[in-house]
Coordinates of C-alpha atoms in Angstrom, one line a residue:
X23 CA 0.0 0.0 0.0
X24 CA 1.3 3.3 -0.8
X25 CA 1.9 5.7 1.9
X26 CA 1.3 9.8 1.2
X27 CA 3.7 12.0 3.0
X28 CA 2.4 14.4 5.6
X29 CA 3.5 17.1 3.4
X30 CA 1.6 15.7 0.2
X31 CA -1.4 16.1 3.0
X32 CA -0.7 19.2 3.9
X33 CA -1.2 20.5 0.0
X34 CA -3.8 18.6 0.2
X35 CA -5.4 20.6 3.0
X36 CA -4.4 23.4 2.1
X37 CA -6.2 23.5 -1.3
X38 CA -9.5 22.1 -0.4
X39 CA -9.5 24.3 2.5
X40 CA -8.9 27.4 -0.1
X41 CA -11.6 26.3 -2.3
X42 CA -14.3 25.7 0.7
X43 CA -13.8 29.2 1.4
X44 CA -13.9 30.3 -1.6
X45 CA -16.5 28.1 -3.1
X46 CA -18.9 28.8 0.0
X47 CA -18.9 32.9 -0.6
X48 CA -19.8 32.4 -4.2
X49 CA -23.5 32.3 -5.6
X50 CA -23.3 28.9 -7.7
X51 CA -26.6 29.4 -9.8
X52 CA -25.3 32.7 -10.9
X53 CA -21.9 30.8 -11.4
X54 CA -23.7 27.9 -12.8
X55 CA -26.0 30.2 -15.3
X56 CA -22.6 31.8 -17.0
X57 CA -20.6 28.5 -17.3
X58 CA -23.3 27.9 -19.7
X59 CA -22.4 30.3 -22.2
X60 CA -19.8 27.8 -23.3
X61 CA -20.9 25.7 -26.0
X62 CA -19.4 22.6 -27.5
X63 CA -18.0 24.1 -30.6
X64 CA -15.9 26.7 -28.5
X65 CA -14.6 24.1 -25.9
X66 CA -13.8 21.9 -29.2
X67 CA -11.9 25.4 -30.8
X68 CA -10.3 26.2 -27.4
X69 CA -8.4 22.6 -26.7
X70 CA -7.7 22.6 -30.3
X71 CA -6.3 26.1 -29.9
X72 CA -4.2 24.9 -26.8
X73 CA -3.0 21.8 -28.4
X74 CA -1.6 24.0 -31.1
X75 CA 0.0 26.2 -28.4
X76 CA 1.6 23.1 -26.4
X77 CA 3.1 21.7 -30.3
X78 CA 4.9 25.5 -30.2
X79 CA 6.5 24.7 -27.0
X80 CA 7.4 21.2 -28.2
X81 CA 8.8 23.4 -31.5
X82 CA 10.9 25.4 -29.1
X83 CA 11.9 22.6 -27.2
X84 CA 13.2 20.9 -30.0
X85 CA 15.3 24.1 -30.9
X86 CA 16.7 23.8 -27.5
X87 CA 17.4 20.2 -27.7
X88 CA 19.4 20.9 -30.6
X89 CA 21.6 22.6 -29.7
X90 CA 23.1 20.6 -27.3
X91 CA 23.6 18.4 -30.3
X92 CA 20.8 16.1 -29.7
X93 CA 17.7 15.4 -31.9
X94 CA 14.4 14.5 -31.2
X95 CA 11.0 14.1 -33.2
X96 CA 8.2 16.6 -32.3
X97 CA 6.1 13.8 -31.6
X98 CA 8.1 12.4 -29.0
X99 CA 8.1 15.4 -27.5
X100 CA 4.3 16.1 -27.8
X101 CA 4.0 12.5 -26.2
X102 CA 6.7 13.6 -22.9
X103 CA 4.4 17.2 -22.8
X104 CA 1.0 15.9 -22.2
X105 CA 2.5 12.8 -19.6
X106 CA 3.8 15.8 -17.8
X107 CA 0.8 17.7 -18.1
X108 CA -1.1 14.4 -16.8
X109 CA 1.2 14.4 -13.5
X110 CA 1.1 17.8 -12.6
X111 CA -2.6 17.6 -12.5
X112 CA -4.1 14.5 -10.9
X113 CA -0.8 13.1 -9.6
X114 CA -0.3 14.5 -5.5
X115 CA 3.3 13.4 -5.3
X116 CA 6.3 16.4 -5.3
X117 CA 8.0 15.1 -8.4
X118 CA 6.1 16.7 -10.9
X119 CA 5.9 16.3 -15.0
X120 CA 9.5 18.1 -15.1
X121 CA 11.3 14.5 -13.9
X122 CA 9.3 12.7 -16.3
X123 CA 10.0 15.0 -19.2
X124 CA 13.6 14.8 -18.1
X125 CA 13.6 10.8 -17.4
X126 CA 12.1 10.6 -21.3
X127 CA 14.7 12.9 -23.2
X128 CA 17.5 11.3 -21.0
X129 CA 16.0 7.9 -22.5
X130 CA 16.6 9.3 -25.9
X131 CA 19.5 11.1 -25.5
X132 CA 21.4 9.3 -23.0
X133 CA 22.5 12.8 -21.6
X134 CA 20.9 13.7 -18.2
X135 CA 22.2 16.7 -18.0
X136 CA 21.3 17.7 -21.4
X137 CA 17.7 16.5 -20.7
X138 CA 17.9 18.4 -17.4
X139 CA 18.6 22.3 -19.4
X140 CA 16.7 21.8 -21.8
X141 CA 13.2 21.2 -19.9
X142 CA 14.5 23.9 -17.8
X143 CA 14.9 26.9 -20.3
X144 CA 12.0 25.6 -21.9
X145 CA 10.7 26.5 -18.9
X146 CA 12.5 29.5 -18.8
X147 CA 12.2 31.1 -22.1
X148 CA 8.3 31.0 -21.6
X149 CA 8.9 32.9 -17.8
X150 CA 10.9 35.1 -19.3
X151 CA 8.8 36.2 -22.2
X152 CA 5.8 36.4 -20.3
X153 CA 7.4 38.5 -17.8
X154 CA 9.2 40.4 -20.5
X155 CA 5.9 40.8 -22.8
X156 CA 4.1 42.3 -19.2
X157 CA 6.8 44.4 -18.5
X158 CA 6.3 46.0 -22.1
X159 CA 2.4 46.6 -21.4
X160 CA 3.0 47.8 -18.3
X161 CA 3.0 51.8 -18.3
X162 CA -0.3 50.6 -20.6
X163 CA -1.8 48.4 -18.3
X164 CA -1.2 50.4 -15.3
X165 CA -3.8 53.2 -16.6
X166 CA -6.0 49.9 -16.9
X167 CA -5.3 47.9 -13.6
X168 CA -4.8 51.2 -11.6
X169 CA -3.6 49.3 -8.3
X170 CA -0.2 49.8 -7.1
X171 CA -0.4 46.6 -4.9
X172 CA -1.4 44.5 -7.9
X173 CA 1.7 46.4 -10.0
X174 CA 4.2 45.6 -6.5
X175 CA 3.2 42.0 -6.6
X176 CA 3.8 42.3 -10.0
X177 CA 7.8 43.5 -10.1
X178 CA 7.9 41.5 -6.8
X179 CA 7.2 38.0 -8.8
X180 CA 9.6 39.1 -11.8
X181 CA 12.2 39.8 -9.5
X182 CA 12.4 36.1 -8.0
X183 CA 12.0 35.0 -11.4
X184 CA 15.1 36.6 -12.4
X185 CA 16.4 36.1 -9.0
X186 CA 16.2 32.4 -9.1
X187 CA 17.8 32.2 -12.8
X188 CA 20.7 34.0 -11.1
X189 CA 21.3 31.5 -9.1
X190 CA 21.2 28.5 -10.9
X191 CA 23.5 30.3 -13.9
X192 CA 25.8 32.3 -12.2
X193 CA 29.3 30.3 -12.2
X194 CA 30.6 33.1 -9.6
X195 CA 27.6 32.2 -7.2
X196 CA 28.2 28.2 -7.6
X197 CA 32.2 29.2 -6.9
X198 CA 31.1 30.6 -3.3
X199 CA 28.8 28.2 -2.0
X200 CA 30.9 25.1 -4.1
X201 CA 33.3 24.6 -0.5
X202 CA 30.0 24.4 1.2
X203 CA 28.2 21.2 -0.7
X204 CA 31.3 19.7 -0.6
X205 CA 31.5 20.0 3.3
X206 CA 28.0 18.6 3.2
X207 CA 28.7 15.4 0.9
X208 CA 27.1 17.1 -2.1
X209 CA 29.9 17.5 -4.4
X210 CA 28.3 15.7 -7.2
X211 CA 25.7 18.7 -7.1
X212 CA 28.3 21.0 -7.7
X213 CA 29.9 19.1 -10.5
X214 CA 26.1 18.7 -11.9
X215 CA 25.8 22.4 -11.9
X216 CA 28.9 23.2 -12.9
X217 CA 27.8 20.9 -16.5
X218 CA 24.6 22.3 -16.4
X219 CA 26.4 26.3 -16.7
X220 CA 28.9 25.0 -19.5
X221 CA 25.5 23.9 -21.4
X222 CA 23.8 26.9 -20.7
X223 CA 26.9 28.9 -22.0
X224 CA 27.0 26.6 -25.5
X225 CA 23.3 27.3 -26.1
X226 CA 23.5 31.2 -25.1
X227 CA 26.1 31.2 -27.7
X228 CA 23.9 29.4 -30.3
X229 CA 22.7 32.6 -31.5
X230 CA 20.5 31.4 -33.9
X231 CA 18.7 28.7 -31.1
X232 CA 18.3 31.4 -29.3
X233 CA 16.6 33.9 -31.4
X234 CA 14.7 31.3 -32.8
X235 CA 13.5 29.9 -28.9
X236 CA 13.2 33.5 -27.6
X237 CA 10.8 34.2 -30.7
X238 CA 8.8 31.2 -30.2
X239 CA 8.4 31.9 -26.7
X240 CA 6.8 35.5 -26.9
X241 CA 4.8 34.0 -29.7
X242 CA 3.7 31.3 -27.5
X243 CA 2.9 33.7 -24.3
X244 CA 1.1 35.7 -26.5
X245 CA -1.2 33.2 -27.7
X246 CA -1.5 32.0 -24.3
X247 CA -2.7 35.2 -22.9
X248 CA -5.1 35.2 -26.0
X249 CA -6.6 32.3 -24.8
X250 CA -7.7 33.3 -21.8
X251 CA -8.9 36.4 -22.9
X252 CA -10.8 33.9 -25.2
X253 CA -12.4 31.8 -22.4
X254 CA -13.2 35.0 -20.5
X255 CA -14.9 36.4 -23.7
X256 CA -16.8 33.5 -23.8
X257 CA -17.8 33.5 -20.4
X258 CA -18.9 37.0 -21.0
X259 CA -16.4 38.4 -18.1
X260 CA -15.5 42.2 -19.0
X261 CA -11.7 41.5 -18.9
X262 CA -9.0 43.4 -21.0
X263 CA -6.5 41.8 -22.4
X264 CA -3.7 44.1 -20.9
X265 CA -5.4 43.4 -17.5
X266 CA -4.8 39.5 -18.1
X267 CA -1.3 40.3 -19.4
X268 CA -0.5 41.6 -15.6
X269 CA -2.0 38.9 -14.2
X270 CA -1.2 35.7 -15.8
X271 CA 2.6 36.3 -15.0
X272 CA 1.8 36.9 -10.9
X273 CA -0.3 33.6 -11.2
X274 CA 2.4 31.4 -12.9
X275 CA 5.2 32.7 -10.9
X276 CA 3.4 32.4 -7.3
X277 CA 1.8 29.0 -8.3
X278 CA 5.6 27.5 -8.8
X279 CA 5.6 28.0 -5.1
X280 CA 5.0 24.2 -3.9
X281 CA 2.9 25.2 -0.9
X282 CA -0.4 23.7 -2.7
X283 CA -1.8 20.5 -5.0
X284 CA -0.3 21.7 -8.1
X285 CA -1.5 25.4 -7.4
X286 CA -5.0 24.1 -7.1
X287 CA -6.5 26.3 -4.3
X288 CA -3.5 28.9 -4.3
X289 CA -4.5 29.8 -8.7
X290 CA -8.0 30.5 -7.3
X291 CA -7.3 32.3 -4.2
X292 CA -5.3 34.4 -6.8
X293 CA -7.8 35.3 -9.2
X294 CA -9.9 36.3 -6.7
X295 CA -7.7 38.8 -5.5
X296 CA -6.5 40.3 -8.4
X297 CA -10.0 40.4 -10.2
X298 CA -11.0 42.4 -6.7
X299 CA -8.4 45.1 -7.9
X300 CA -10.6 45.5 -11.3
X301 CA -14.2 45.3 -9.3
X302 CA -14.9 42.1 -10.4
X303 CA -16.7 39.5 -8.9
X304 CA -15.6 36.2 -6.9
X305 CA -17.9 34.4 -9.1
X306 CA -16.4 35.4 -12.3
X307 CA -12.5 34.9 -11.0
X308 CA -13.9 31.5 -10.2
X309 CA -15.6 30.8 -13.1
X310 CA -12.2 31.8 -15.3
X311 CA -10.1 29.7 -13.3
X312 CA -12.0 26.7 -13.1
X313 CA -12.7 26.6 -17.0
X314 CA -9.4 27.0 -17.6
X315 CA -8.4 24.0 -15.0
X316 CA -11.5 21.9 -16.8
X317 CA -10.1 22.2 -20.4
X318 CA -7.1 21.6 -19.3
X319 CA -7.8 18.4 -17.4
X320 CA -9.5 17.4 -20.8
X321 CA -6.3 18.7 -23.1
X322 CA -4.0 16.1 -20.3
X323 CA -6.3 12.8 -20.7
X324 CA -4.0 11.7 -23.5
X325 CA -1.1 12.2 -21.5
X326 CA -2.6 9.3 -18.9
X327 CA -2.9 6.9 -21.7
X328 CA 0.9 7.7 -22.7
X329 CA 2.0 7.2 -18.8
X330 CA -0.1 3.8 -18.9
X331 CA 1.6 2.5 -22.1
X332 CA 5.1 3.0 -19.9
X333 CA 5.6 1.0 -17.2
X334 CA 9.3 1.9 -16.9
X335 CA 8.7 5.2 -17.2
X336 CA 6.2 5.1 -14.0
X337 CA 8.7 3.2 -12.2
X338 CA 11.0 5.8 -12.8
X339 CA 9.0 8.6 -11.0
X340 CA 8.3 7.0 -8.0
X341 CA 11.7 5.6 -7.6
X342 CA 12.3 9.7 -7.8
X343 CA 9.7 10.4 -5.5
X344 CA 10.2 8.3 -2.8
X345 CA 14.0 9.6 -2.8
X346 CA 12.7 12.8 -2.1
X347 CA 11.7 11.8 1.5

């Protein structure tokens, strides 16, 4: 039998306790009455839509990928996508899709550390766009937004993004606190990151990979932050599109933070807040949020087929996981 750790509970808690409160405040036939503007040709359009976004970050993910010197096919990488999709969803452990993703290209590649850059400035390329694309409609979107608190929160988020990336990159950083793994054991950390920063280095000097990634991924937030001006257009929620620009990068940044059940809870709690600042209603954050989290739950289903087809690859994450504890 398999035993949950006390801190997958706590997520647990932590989430459903978020939505009770949330979900008790709300008035669900008013909620219940506007879901119903979706119709079946627009939730058919809008995981289309989104499949054709997660093929562009596969596209970019292959440009990464090559130039480490590796190739592999887009459908591969469409296959790895929606398993880690799949995991990050409905799976509670604290592995994640990443170590699957990672565990799949390493299969192909035979180059952990290889596989471990390149799912993390996939990653990064689309953080950093997004950021970068909000930072550009800012002075716009503050005459829109209008709250300073929302606009702190804001810089506050891109700041540990960039913070973050600092530390893992920075060779002068991983030269200072190097005599400090190594008093602790963890000298094959350092030597890890010290391959991962010599990889980083090649692709940075890869000029053309990264144009062509950079471009991708401000292509790619773009049409992201399309679609959920789409979905709110739908649901008939007087949204801008500037408005969702400022927000989306607050809600992926703060829902990294592993303090919920894959941000379940924390995204809403989030929403609500932030659609407060434009005088919208906790019904209508709500009902954006959990449309989004229903189409994608749909867009992942293919994903658990994928992760049932590979046995090894199962095995894999919860050898990972259970060497977390």
């Amino acid at each position: 039998m398999m035993k949950i750790k006390p801190i997958v509970v706590l997520k647990i808690f932590i989430s459903i306790g978020i939505l009770a409160i949330l979900f008790t405040n709300i008035d669900i036939s008013k909620t219940w009455q506007q879901f119903q503007s979706l119709s079946l040709p627009f939730v058919t359009f809008a995981l289309i839509y989104y499949t054709i976004c997660q093929w562009l970050s596969c596209l970019r993910w292959q440009v990464i990928i090559r130039s480490t010197g590796k190739y592999i096919s887009i459908n591969s990488l469409l296959s790895s996508y929606f398993a880690g999709m799949f995991l990050n969803i409905f799976l509670p452990g604290s592995f994640g899709g990443d170590i699957y993703r990672i565990y799949r290209i390493t299969k192909e590649t035979h180059d952990s550390e290889a596989a471990l850059v390149s799912v993390f400035l996939e990653r990064l390329t689309g953080l950093f766009a997004l950021s970068a694309l909000a930072v550009l409609g800012l002075p716009a979107a503050i005459r829109v937004v209008g709250r300073w608190d929302v606009i702190l929160i804001f810089f506050g988020c891109v700041g540990a993004l960039v913070g973050g990336v600092i530390l893992i990159v920075s060779p002068q950083l991983l030269i200072i606190v190097e005599p400090s793994l190594n008093k602790f054991g963890l000298r094959s950390v350092a030597v890890r990151f010290s391959k991962i920063q010599i990889i980083l280095r090649h692709f940075a000097k890869d000029r053309r990979a990264l144009i062509i990634s950079v471009l991708l991924s401000f292509l790619l937030m773009l049409a992201v932050v399309y679609y959920h001006y789409l979905v709110a257009t739908q649901l008939k929620i007087p949204i801008s599109y500037l408005e969702l620009l400022v927000f989306i990068p607050i809600i992926s940044v703060i829902t990294l933070l592993p303090i919920s059940l894959g941000g379940l809870g924390l995204k809403e709690g989030l929403w609500v807040y932030l659609f407060s600042r434009i005088d919208l209603a906790v019904e209508q954050a709500l009902l954006l949020s959990v449309t989004i989290t229903m189409l994608s739950w749909f867009l992942s289903l293919p994903g658990g087929i994928i992760l049932l087809l590979d046995s090894s690859g199962l095995q894999h994450i919860k050898q990972a996981d259970n060497s977390s504890k």
